[in-house]
Amino acid sequence: MTIHVGPIHDTAPRDFIVSAPGKIILFGEHAVVYGKLAIAAPIGMRTFLYVETSTSTTPCRKLTLHFHDIGLEHSWNLSCLPWSIAYGARYRVSKKTLTSTIIPELKHALEPLILTVSPHHDETTQRVHRTAASTFLYMFMLLANPFSASCTYHLRSTIPVGAGLGSSASIAVCFSTALLVQYSHLSLPGECSDDVDVMYSLGSINEWALLGEISMHGQPSGIDNMVATVGKVISFRKGGGGEHAGLQVEALDRFPELLVLIANSMQSRSTALEVRKVLDGKTREPQATETILNAIDHIAELALMKIASHKDGKTAEGGEKRALVRQLGHLMHMNHGLLVALGVSHPKLEHIRDLVDSTGHGFTKLTGAGGGGCTISLLEHERGSREVVAIEERLRGNGYQAHVTTLSKYGVGFCALEECAGGKGFDKAAFIRGGEAVEVERAAVYRPSAHDSVWKFWD
Ligand SMILES: Nc1ncnc2c1ncn2[C@@H]1O[C@H](COP(=O)(O)OP(=O)(O)OP(=O)(O)O)[C@@H](O)[C@H]1O
Ligand SMILES: C[C@@](O)(CCO)CC(=O)[O-]
């Protein structure tokens, strides 16, 4: 890897925002960790990371994190960070190893700095804060340099935290992109010389984001950060030995524009713990668990075949679309049953399934790690129709959040603030304070489909 020992490159943008989407998993969560096939899609909810570089020349330079959604605010002096250990690892270890493992001596050297984060908060909040802060700091040590100017990283997300919608992966993609841009390891969108440069940039973002996911989850498959990076519906099979060697990812460009209802059970859980639960089951009952994982793999394969066999999946309408929804919906039901067998459902997720599916108008499964978090339902009717509105009201009446959405098509994006009418288009106060997703997006001038959009994407 290129190591920049010196100030930020002259051409690197000073103030900018990066953004990445959340995701839903349509088929194959958990099984994907063990090399089985999964299908995932980006959603409209997104994370935004605003990078504000100080022009001050004071000798005491600081790295400051303001992660507003979780109430984290913390600074470290840049000169007090363990640079010699980080540079030791950067010179000694290959980039592949740096981005796929946590180096014990660097993690160890950062521990005392992480213990200074949110010392007076309750244990749960402290864990959330320290997970996010240690992930950022670890990546910073491997991508930044000791001569950096003071800088504040403001994080806002419209994705609920820990709900199975890929909040951690989308923040990991934002951390990776911001640091790669800031320390000139990356061509900006629009400046990529050709398709190879674009692929290389996306590959780099995704690689470093996977490191962020490893720091937050331990053993991620990599599907969440891949979707948040590329912003496309993908089929994904993790590299492994034997029959399926090497990572296999394919963009499903013919995937139909389906209406999806996301319901949040409001039951908190941790992805790392749910993944651990499946591993424990696999250790206890290896053959039975492998049979379930293989059945999930088979269902994902069948879903791919159904999508491919639809003449014009993307533009399917009326009866054809309803037939596809039913075929995929029945497979989602089976996939959900197998996730129940793996032990990762929750009574609230089963309640949501009953509330939606007993209407006869939807097909529901849990999405993401389970144990709480969200479900997704494929709907046979249009947004705003009597049937869909009744389902939304039913869910809300039972204390759940309901959000009807189509899938998004925007992956990781970048906005240089000097292009935002001299930074005036960006409303920092509203960005920090905005409550609703639309307020945060408006503050960040995020209108990706507008002809005069200041946002650029690596695609
Ligand atoms: N908006 C946010 N601001 C700061 N940190 C966040 C934010 N969202 C997620 N995180 C970090 O990610 C962790 C949540 O990760 P977790 O994997 O449990 O949830 P998830 O990514 O939503 O779920 P899944 O991986 O199943 O989609 C939090 O503990 C926190 O450290
Ligand atoms: C549960 C899991 O399969 C999906 C989490 O969104 C974990 C992973 O793939 O890393």
Coordinates of C-alpha atoms and ligand atoms in Angstrom, one line a residue:
M1 CA 0.0 0.0 0.0
T2 CA 1.0 3.6 -0.5
I3 CA 2.0 5.3 2.8
H4 CA 1.8 9.0 2.9
V5 CA 4.2 10.4 5.5
G6 CA 3.4 14.1 5.3
P7 CA 0.5 16.5 5.3
I8 CA -2.7 15.7 3.4
H9 CA -2.1 15.8 -0.3
D10 CA -2.7 19.3 -1.7
T11 CA -5.5 18.1 -4.0
A12 CA -7.4 16.2 -1.3
P13 CA -10.7 17.9 -0.5
R14 CA -10.8 19.7 2.9
D15 CA -14.5 19.6 3.7
F16 CA -16.7 17.0 2.3
I17 CA -19.5 14.5 3.0
V18 CA -19.6 10.8 2.1
S19 CA -22.7 8.6 2.3
A20 CA -23.6 4.9 2.0
P21 CA -26.9 3.0 2.1
G22 CA -28.3 0.4 4.5
K23 CA -29.4 -2.9 3.2
I24 CA -32.0 -5.7 3.5
I25 CA -31.1 -9.4 3.0
L26 CA -33.8 -11.0 0.9
F27 CA -32.4 -14.6 1.2
G28 CA -29.5 -16.3 3.0
E29 CA -28.5 -14.4 6.1
H30 CA -26.4 -16.4 8.5
A31 CA -25.9 -19.2 5.9
V32 CA -23.8 -16.6 4.0
V33 CA -21.3 -16.6 6.8
Y34 CA -20.6 -20.3 6.0
G35 CA -20.1 -19.9 2.2
K36 CA -23.8 -20.3 1.2
L37 CA -25.5 -18.1 -1.4
A38 CA -27.4 -14.9 -0.3
I39 CA -29.3 -12.1 -2.1
A40 CA -29.2 -8.6 -0.6
A41 CA -30.4 -5.1 -1.7
P42 CA -29.6 -1.5 -0.8
I43 CA -32.4 0.6 0.8
G44 CA -33.1 4.3 0.8
M45 CA -32.0 4.8 4.4
R46 CA -28.4 6.1 4.5
T47 CA -25.5 7.2 6.7
F48 CA -23.7 10.5 6.1
L49 CA -20.2 11.4 7.4
Y50 CA -19.3 15.0 7.2
V51 CA -15.5 15.6 7.4
E52 CA -14.6 19.1 8.7
T53 CA -10.9 19.9 8.5
S54 CA -9.6 22.8 10.7
T55 CA -7.6 25.6 9.2
S56 CA -6.1 26.4 12.6
T57 CA -2.3 26.2 12.9
T58 CA -2.2 25.6 16.7
P59 CA 0.4 23.0 17.7
C60 CA -2.2 20.9 19.5
R61 CA -4.0 19.1 16.7
K62 CA -7.0 16.9 17.5
L63 CA -9.0 14.1 16.0
T64 CA -12.7 14.6 17.1
L65 CA -15.6 12.3 16.7
H66 CA -19.2 13.6 16.8
F67 CA -21.5 10.6 16.2
H68 CA -24.7 12.5 16.8
D69 CA -27.3 9.7 16.6
I70 CA -25.7 7.8 19.5
G71 CA -24.6 10.9 21.5
L72 CA -20.9 10.2 21.1
E73 CA -18.5 13.1 21.3
H74 CA -14.8 12.5 21.9
S75 CA -11.4 13.9 21.0
W76 CA -7.8 12.6 21.1
N77 CA -4.6 14.6 20.6
L78 CA -3.1 13.4 17.3
S79 CA 0.4 13.5 18.8
C80 CA -0.7 11.0 21.5
L81 CA -1.7 8.3 19.2
P82 CA 0.5 5.1 18.9
W83 CA 1.9 6.0 15.4
S84 CA 5.1 3.9 15.7
I85 CA 3.1 0.7 16.3
A86 CA 0.7 1.6 13.4
Y87 CA 3.5 2.3 11.0
G88 CA 5.3 -0.9 12.2
A89 CA 2.2 -2.9 11.1
R90 CA 1.8 -0.8 7.9
Y91 CA 5.4 -1.7 6.8
R92 CA 5.5 -5.2 8.0
V93 CA 2.1 -6.6 7.0
S94 CA 0.6 -7.0 3.5
K95 CA -2.5 -4.9 2.6
K96 CA -4.5 -8.1 2.3
T97 CA -3.7 -9.0 5.9
L98 CA -4.1 -5.4 7.1
T99 CA -7.7 -5.3 5.8
S100 CA -8.7 -8.7 6.8
T101 CA -7.4 -9.1 10.4
I102 CA -7.2 -7.1 13.5
I103 CA -3.5 -6.7 14.4
P104 CA -3.3 -7.6 18.1
E105 CA -0.5 -5.1 19.1
L106 CA -2.3 -2.2 17.4
K107 CA -5.6 -3.1 19.1
H108 CA -3.8 -3.4 22.4
A109 CA -2.1 -0.1 22.0
L110 CA -5.4 1.6 21.3
E111 CA -7.2 0.1 24.3
P112 CA -6.3 2.8 26.9
L113 CA -7.5 5.5 24.4
I114 CA -10.8 3.7 24.0
L115 CA -11.3 3.4 27.7
T116 CA -11.4 7.2 27.9
V117 CA -14.5 7.2 25.7
S118 CA -17.8 7.9 27.5
P119 CA -16.6 6.8 31.0
H120 CA -19.8 8.0 32.7
H121 CA -22.4 6.4 30.5
D122 CA -24.3 3.2 31.3
E123 CA -22.7 -0.1 30.2
T124 CA -24.9 -0.5 27.0
T125 CA -24.3 3.0 25.7
Q126 CA -20.6 2.7 26.5
R127 CA -20.4 -0.5 24.4
V128 CA -22.2 1.1 21.5
H129 CA -19.9 4.2 21.7
R130 CA -16.7 2.3 22.2
T131 CA -17.5 -0.1 19.3
A132 CA -18.0 2.8 16.9
A133 CA -15.0 4.8 18.3
S134 CA -12.5 1.9 18.3
T135 CA -13.5 1.0 14.7
F136 CA -12.9 4.5 13.5
L137 CA -9.6 4.9 15.4
Y138 CA -8.3 1.6 14.3
M139 CA -8.9 2.5 10.6
F140 CA -7.6 6.0 11.1
M141 CA -4.3 4.6 12.4
L142 CA -3.8 2.5 9.2
L143 CA -4.9 5.2 6.7
A144 CA -4.1 8.6 8.2
N145 CA -0.7 10.1 9.2
P146 CA 0.7 11.9 12.3
F147 CA 0.9 15.2 10.5
S148 CA -2.8 15.5 9.8
A149 CA -4.6 18.8 10.5
S150 CA -7.2 18.8 13.3
C151 CA -10.3 17.2 12.0
T152 CA -13.9 16.6 13.1
Y153 CA -16.0 13.7 11.8
H154 CA -19.7 14.3 12.1
L155 CA -21.8 11.1 11.6
R156 CA -25.6 11.1 11.0
S157 CA -27.6 8.1 9.9
T158 CA -31.2 7.6 8.9
I159 CA -30.8 3.8 9.5
P160 CA -31.9 2.5 12.9
V161 CA -28.9 1.3 15.0
G162 CA -28.7 -2.4 15.5
A163 CA -31.9 -3.3 13.7
G164 CA -30.6 -5.6 11.0
L165 CA -30.6 -2.9 8.3
G166 CA -26.8 -2.7 7.9
S167 CA -26.2 0.4 10.0
S168 CA -22.7 -0.9 11.0
A169 CA -21.7 -1.7 7.4
S170 CA -22.9 1.6 6.1
I171 CA -20.9 3.5 8.7
A172 CA -17.9 1.3 7.9
V173 CA -18.2 2.2 4.3
C174 CA -18.4 5.9 5.2
F175 CA -15.3 5.6 7.5
S176 CA -13.3 3.8 4.8
T177 CA -14.3 6.2 2.0
A178 CA -13.7 9.4 4.0
L179 CA -10.2 8.2 5.1
L180 CA -9.2 7.0 1.7
V181 CA -10.4 10.3 0.1
Q182 CA -8.7 12.4 2.8
Y183 CA -5.4 10.7 2.6
S184 CA -5.4 10.5 -1.2
H185 CA -5.5 6.7 -1.5
L186 CA -8.5 7.0 -3.9
S187 CA -9.6 8.7 -7.2
L188 CA -12.7 10.8 -6.6
P189 CA -15.9 9.8 -8.6
G190 CA -15.7 11.7 -11.9
E191 CA -11.9 11.7 -11.7
C192 CA -11.5 7.9 -12.3
S193 CA -9.6 7.5 -15.6
D194 CA -11.6 4.4 -16.7
D195 CA -13.8 1.5 -15.6
V196 CA -10.8 -0.3 -14.1
D197 CA -10.1 2.8 -11.9
V198 CA -13.8 2.8 -10.8
M199 CA -13.6 -0.9 -10.0
Y200 CA -10.3 -0.4 -8.1
S201 CA -11.8 2.4 -6.1
L202 CA -14.9 0.5 -5.2
G203 CA -12.7 -2.5 -4.3
S204 CA -10.6 -0.4 -2.0
I205 CA -13.5 1.1 -0.3
N206 CA -15.1 -2.3 0.2
E207 CA -11.9 -3.9 1.4
W208 CA -11.3 -1.3 4.2
A209 CA -15.0 -1.3 5.1
L210 CA -14.8 -5.0 5.7
L211 CA -12.1 -4.3 8.2
G212 CA -14.5 -1.9 10.0
E213 CA -17.2 -4.7 10.0
I214 CA -14.6 -7.2 11.4
S215 CA -13.8 -4.7 14.1
M216 CA -17.6 -4.3 15.0
H217 CA -18.8 -7.9 14.4
G218 CA -15.8 -10.3 14.5
Q219 CA -16.7 -12.6 11.7
P220 CA -18.8 -10.9 9.0
S221 CA -19.4 -12.5 5.6
G222 CA -18.8 -9.2 3.9
I223 CA -22.2 -9.0 2.2
D224 CA -23.5 -5.9 4.1
N225 CA -20.4 -3.7 3.2
M226 CA -20.5 -5.0 -0.4
V227 CA -24.1 -3.8 -0.8
A228 CA -23.5 -0.5 0.9
T229 CA -20.5 0.1 -1.4
V230 CA -22.0 -0.9 -4.8
G231 CA -25.6 0.1 -4.2
K232 CA -27.0 -2.7 -6.3
V233 CA -29.1 -5.9 -5.7
I234 CA -26.5 -8.6 -5.5
S235 CA -26.1 -12.3 -5.2
F236 CA -23.2 -13.1 -3.0
R237 CA -21.2 -16.1 -2.0
K238 CA -18.2 -15.7 0.2
G239 CA -14.9 -17.2 -0.9
G240 CA -14.0 -20.5 0.7
G241 CA -12.4 -23.7 -0.1
G242 CA -13.8 -26.7 -2.0
E243 CA -16.6 -26.5 -4.4
H244 CA -17.0 -22.7 -4.1
A245 CA -13.5 -21.2 -4.0
G246 CA -13.2 -17.4 -4.4
L247 CA -15.7 -14.6 -3.7
Q248 CA -18.7 -14.7 -6.2
V249 CA -20.7 -11.5 -6.5
E250 CA -23.1 -10.6 -9.2
A251 CA -25.3 -7.5 -9.7
L252 CA -28.9 -8.6 -10.4
D253 CA -29.7 -5.8 -12.9
R254 CA -33.0 -7.5 -13.8
F255 CA -34.3 -7.6 -10.3
P256 CA -37.9 -6.3 -10.3
E257 CA -38.9 -3.0 -8.6
L258 CA -40.8 -4.6 -5.8
L259 CA -42.5 -2.9 -3.0
V260 CA -41.0 -3.9 0.4
L261 CA -42.5 -3.3 3.8
I262 CA -39.8 -3.0 6.5
A263 CA -41.2 -3.5 10.0
N264 CA -39.0 -2.7 13.0
S265 CA -39.8 -4.8 16.1
M266 CA -37.9 -2.2 18.2
Q267 CA -36.3 -5.2 20.0
S268 CA -32.6 -4.5 20.3
R269 CA -30.0 -7.2 19.7
S270 CA -26.5 -7.6 18.5
T271 CA -25.4 -9.1 15.2
A272 CA -22.2 -10.5 16.8
L273 CA -24.3 -12.4 19.4
E274 CA -26.8 -13.8 16.8
V275 CA -23.9 -15.0 14.6
R276 CA -22.4 -16.6 17.7
K277 CA -25.7 -18.3 18.5
V278 CA -25.6 -20.0 15.0
L279 CA -22.0 -21.0 15.5
D280 CA -22.8 -22.5 18.9
G281 CA -25.6 -24.5 17.3
K282 CA -23.2 -25.7 14.5
T283 CA -20.7 -26.8 17.1
R284 CA -23.5 -28.7 19.1
E285 CA -25.3 -30.2 16.1
P286 CA -22.9 -30.0 13.1
Q287 CA -24.8 -32.2 10.7
A288 CA -28.3 -30.9 11.5
T289 CA -27.1 -27.3 11.2
E290 CA -25.3 -27.9 8.0
T291 CA -28.5 -29.5 6.5
I292 CA -30.4 -26.3 7.4
L293 CA -27.7 -24.1 5.9
N294 CA -27.7 -26.1 2.7
A295 CA -31.5 -25.8 2.5
I296 CA -31.1 -22.0 2.8
D297 CA -28.5 -22.1 0.0
H298 CA -30.9 -24.1 -2.2
I299 CA -33.7 -21.6 -1.6
A300 CA -31.5 -18.7 -2.6
E301 CA -30.5 -20.5 -5.7
L302 CA -34.2 -21.1 -6.5
A303 CA -34.9 -17.4 -6.0
L304 CA -32.1 -16.5 -8.4
M305 CA -33.6 -18.9 -11.0
K306 CA -37.1 -17.4 -10.6
I307 CA -35.7 -13.9 -11.1
A308 CA -33.7 -14.9 -14.1
S309 CA -36.6 -16.8 -15.7
H310 CA -38.9 -13.8 -15.6
K311 CA -38.7 -12.4 -19.1
D312 CA -38.6 -8.8 -18.1
G313 CA -38.3 -8.9 -14.3
K314 CA -37.3 -5.2 -14.0
T315 CA -40.4 -3.9 -15.7
A316 CA -42.8 -6.6 -14.8
E317 CA -46.3 -5.3 -14.2
G318 CA -49.7 -6.5 -13.1
G319 CA -50.3 -10.2 -13.1
E320 CA -46.7 -11.0 -14.0
K321 CA -45.4 -9.0 -11.2
R322 CA -47.9 -10.5 -8.7
A323 CA -46.8 -14.0 -9.8
L324 CA -43.2 -13.2 -9.2
V325 CA -44.0 -11.7 -5.8
R326 CA -45.9 -14.9 -4.9
Q327 CA -43.0 -17.1 -6.0
L328 CA -40.4 -15.2 -4.2
G329 CA -42.7 -14.7 -1.2
H330 CA -43.2 -18.5 -0.8
L331 CA -39.4 -18.9 -0.8
M332 CA -39.1 -16.2 1.8
H333 CA -41.5 -18.0 4.0
M334 CA -39.4 -21.2 3.7
N335 CA -36.2 -19.2 4.4
H336 CA -37.8 -17.7 7.5
G337 CA -38.8 -21.1 8.8
L338 CA -35.2 -22.3 8.5
L339 CA -33.9 -19.2 10.4
V340 CA -36.4 -20.0 13.1
A341 CA -34.8 -23.5 13.2
L342 CA -31.4 -21.9 13.6
G343 CA -32.8 -20.1 16.7
V344 CA -32.5 -16.5 15.5
S345 CA -36.1 -15.4 15.4
H346 CA -37.9 -13.6 18.3
P347 CA -41.5 -13.6 19.5
K348 CA -42.0 -10.0 18.2
L349 CA -40.7 -11.0 14.8
E350 CA -43.2 -13.9 14.8
H351 CA -46.0 -11.5 15.9
I352 CA -45.2 -9.1 13.0
R353 CA -45.3 -12.0 10.5
D354 CA -48.7 -13.0 11.8
L355 CA -50.0 -9.5 11.6
V356 CA -48.9 -9.0 8.0
D357 CA -49.3 -12.5 6.5
S358 CA -52.7 -13.2 8.1
T359 CA -54.1 -10.4 5.9
G360 CA -53.2 -12.5 2.8
H361 CA -51.5 -9.6 1.1
G362 CA -47.8 -10.1 2.1
F363 CA -44.9 -12.5 2.6
T364 CA -42.7 -11.9 5.6
K365 CA -39.3 -13.0 6.8
L366 CA -36.8 -11.6 9.3
T367 CA -33.9 -9.8 7.7
G368 CA -30.3 -9.4 8.9
A369 CA -29.1 -11.1 12.0
G370 CA -32.5 -11.5 13.7
G371 CA -33.0 -11.9 17.5
G372 CA -35.1 -8.7 17.2
G373 CA -34.5 -5.9 14.6
C374 CA -36.5 -5.9 11.4
T375 CA -38.7 -8.0 9.1
I376 CA -39.3 -7.5 5.4
S377 CA -42.5 -8.3 3.6
L378 CA -43.0 -8.5 -0.1
L379 CA -46.4 -6.8 -0.9
E380 CA -48.8 -7.7 -3.7
H381 CA -50.5 -4.3 -3.8
E382 CA -49.3 -0.8 -4.6
R383 CA -48.0 1.8 -2.1
G384 CA -51.0 3.8 -0.7
S385 CA -53.5 1.1 -1.6
R386 CA -56.3 0.2 0.9
E387 CA -54.6 -3.1 1.7
V388 CA -51.1 -1.7 2.2
V389 CA -52.3 1.2 4.4
A390 CA -54.3 -1.3 6.5
I391 CA -51.2 -3.4 7.1
E392 CA -49.2 -0.3 8.1
E393 CA -51.9 0.8 10.5
R394 CA -52.1 -2.7 12.0
L395 CA -48.3 -2.7 12.6
R396 CA -48.2 0.7 14.1
G397 CA -51.3 0.0 16.3
N398 CA -49.3 -2.9 17.8
G399 CA -46.3 -0.7 18.6
Y400 CA -44.1 -1.5 15.6
Q401 CA -42.6 0.9 13.1
A402 CA -43.6 0.3 9.5
H403 CA -41.8 1.7 6.5
V404 CA -42.9 1.0 2.9
T405 CA -40.0 1.4 0.4
T406 CA -38.7 0.4 -3.0
L407 CA -35.1 -0.6 -3.3
S408 CA -32.4 2.1 -3.7
K409 CA -29.9 2.2 -6.6
Y410 CA -27.3 4.5 -5.0
G411 CA -24.1 3.1 -3.4
V412 CA -21.3 5.0 -1.8
G413 CA -21.4 8.7 -2.7
F414 CA -19.3 11.8 -2.3
C415 CA -20.0 15.5 -2.1
A416 CA -17.2 18.2 -2.0
L417 CA -18.6 21.1 0.0
E418 CA -16.9 23.8 -2.1
E419 CA -19.1 22.6 -5.0
C420 CA -22.2 23.2 -2.8
A421 CA -22.5 26.8 -3.7
G422 CA -19.4 27.7 -1.6
G423 CA -20.6 25.4 1.1
K424 CA -23.7 27.5 1.6
G425 CA -26.0 24.7 0.3
F426 CA -24.9 22.5 3.2
D427 CA -26.8 23.3 6.5
K428 CA -24.4 22.1 9.2
A429 CA -26.8 23.0 12.1
A430 CA -29.7 21.1 10.5
F431 CA -27.4 18.2 9.6
I432 CA -26.5 17.8 13.3
R433 CA -30.0 18.5 14.7
G434 CA -32.3 17.1 12.0
G435 CA -34.8 14.6 13.4
E436 CA -36.5 13.1 10.3
A437 CA -34.5 11.4 7.5
V438 CA -35.7 14.1 5.0
E439 CA -34.3 16.8 7.2
V440 CA -30.8 15.2 7.3
E441 CA -30.9 14.5 3.6
R442 CA -32.0 18.1 2.9
A443 CA -29.3 19.5 5.1
A444 CA -26.7 17.3 3.3
V445 CA -28.1 18.5 -0.1
Y446 CA -28.7 14.9 -1.0
R447 CA -30.8 14.8 -4.1
P448 CA -29.1 12.2 -6.1
S449 CA -31.5 12.0 -9.0
A450 CA -31.7 15.8 -9.6
H451 CA -30.0 17.0 -12.8
D452 CA -28.0 19.5 -10.8
S453 CA -27.1 17.1 -8.0
V454 CA -23.8 17.9 -6.2
W455 CA -23.5 14.2 -5.2
K456 CA -21.3 11.9 -7.2
F457 CA -21.1 8.1 -7.1
W458 CA -18.4 5.6 -8.0
D459 CA -20.4 3.7 -10.7
Ligands
LIG1 N1 -25.6 5.8 13.5 C1 -24.6 5.3 14.1 N2 -23.7 6.0 14.8 C2 -22.7 5.5 15.4 N3 -22.4 4.2 15.5 C3 -23.3 3.4 14.9 C4 -24.4 3.8 14.2 N4 -25.0 2.8 13.6 C5 -24.4 1.7 14.0 N5 -23.3 2.0 14.8 C6 -22.3 1.1 15.4 O1 -22.6 -0.2 14.9 C7 -23.0 -1.1 16.0 C8 -24.4 -1.8 15.6 O2 -24.0 -2.9 14.9 P1 -25.0 -4.1 14.7 O3 -24.3 -5.0 13.8 O4 -25.5 -4.7 16.0 O5 -26.3 -3.5 13.9 P2 -26.6 -3.5 12.4 O6 -25.4 -3.2 11.6 O7 -27.7 -2.5 12.3 O8 -27.2 -4.9 12.1 P3 -26.9 -5.9 10.9 O9 -25.5 -6.1 10.8 O10 -27.7 -7.2 11.3 O11 -27.5 -5.3 9.7 C9 -23.4 -0.2 17.1 O12 -23.0 -0.8 18.4 C10 -22.5 1.1 16.9 O13 -21.2 0.9 17.5
LIG2 C1 -26.2 -12.4 10.0 C2 -25.4 -12.0 8.8 O1 -25.5 -13.0 7.8 C3 -26.1 -10.7 8.1 C4 -26.1 -9.5 9.0 O2 -26.7 -8.4 8.2 C5 -24.0 -11.7 9.2 C6 -23.1 -11.5 8.0 O3 -23.3 -11.9 6.9 O4 -22.0 -11.0 8.3

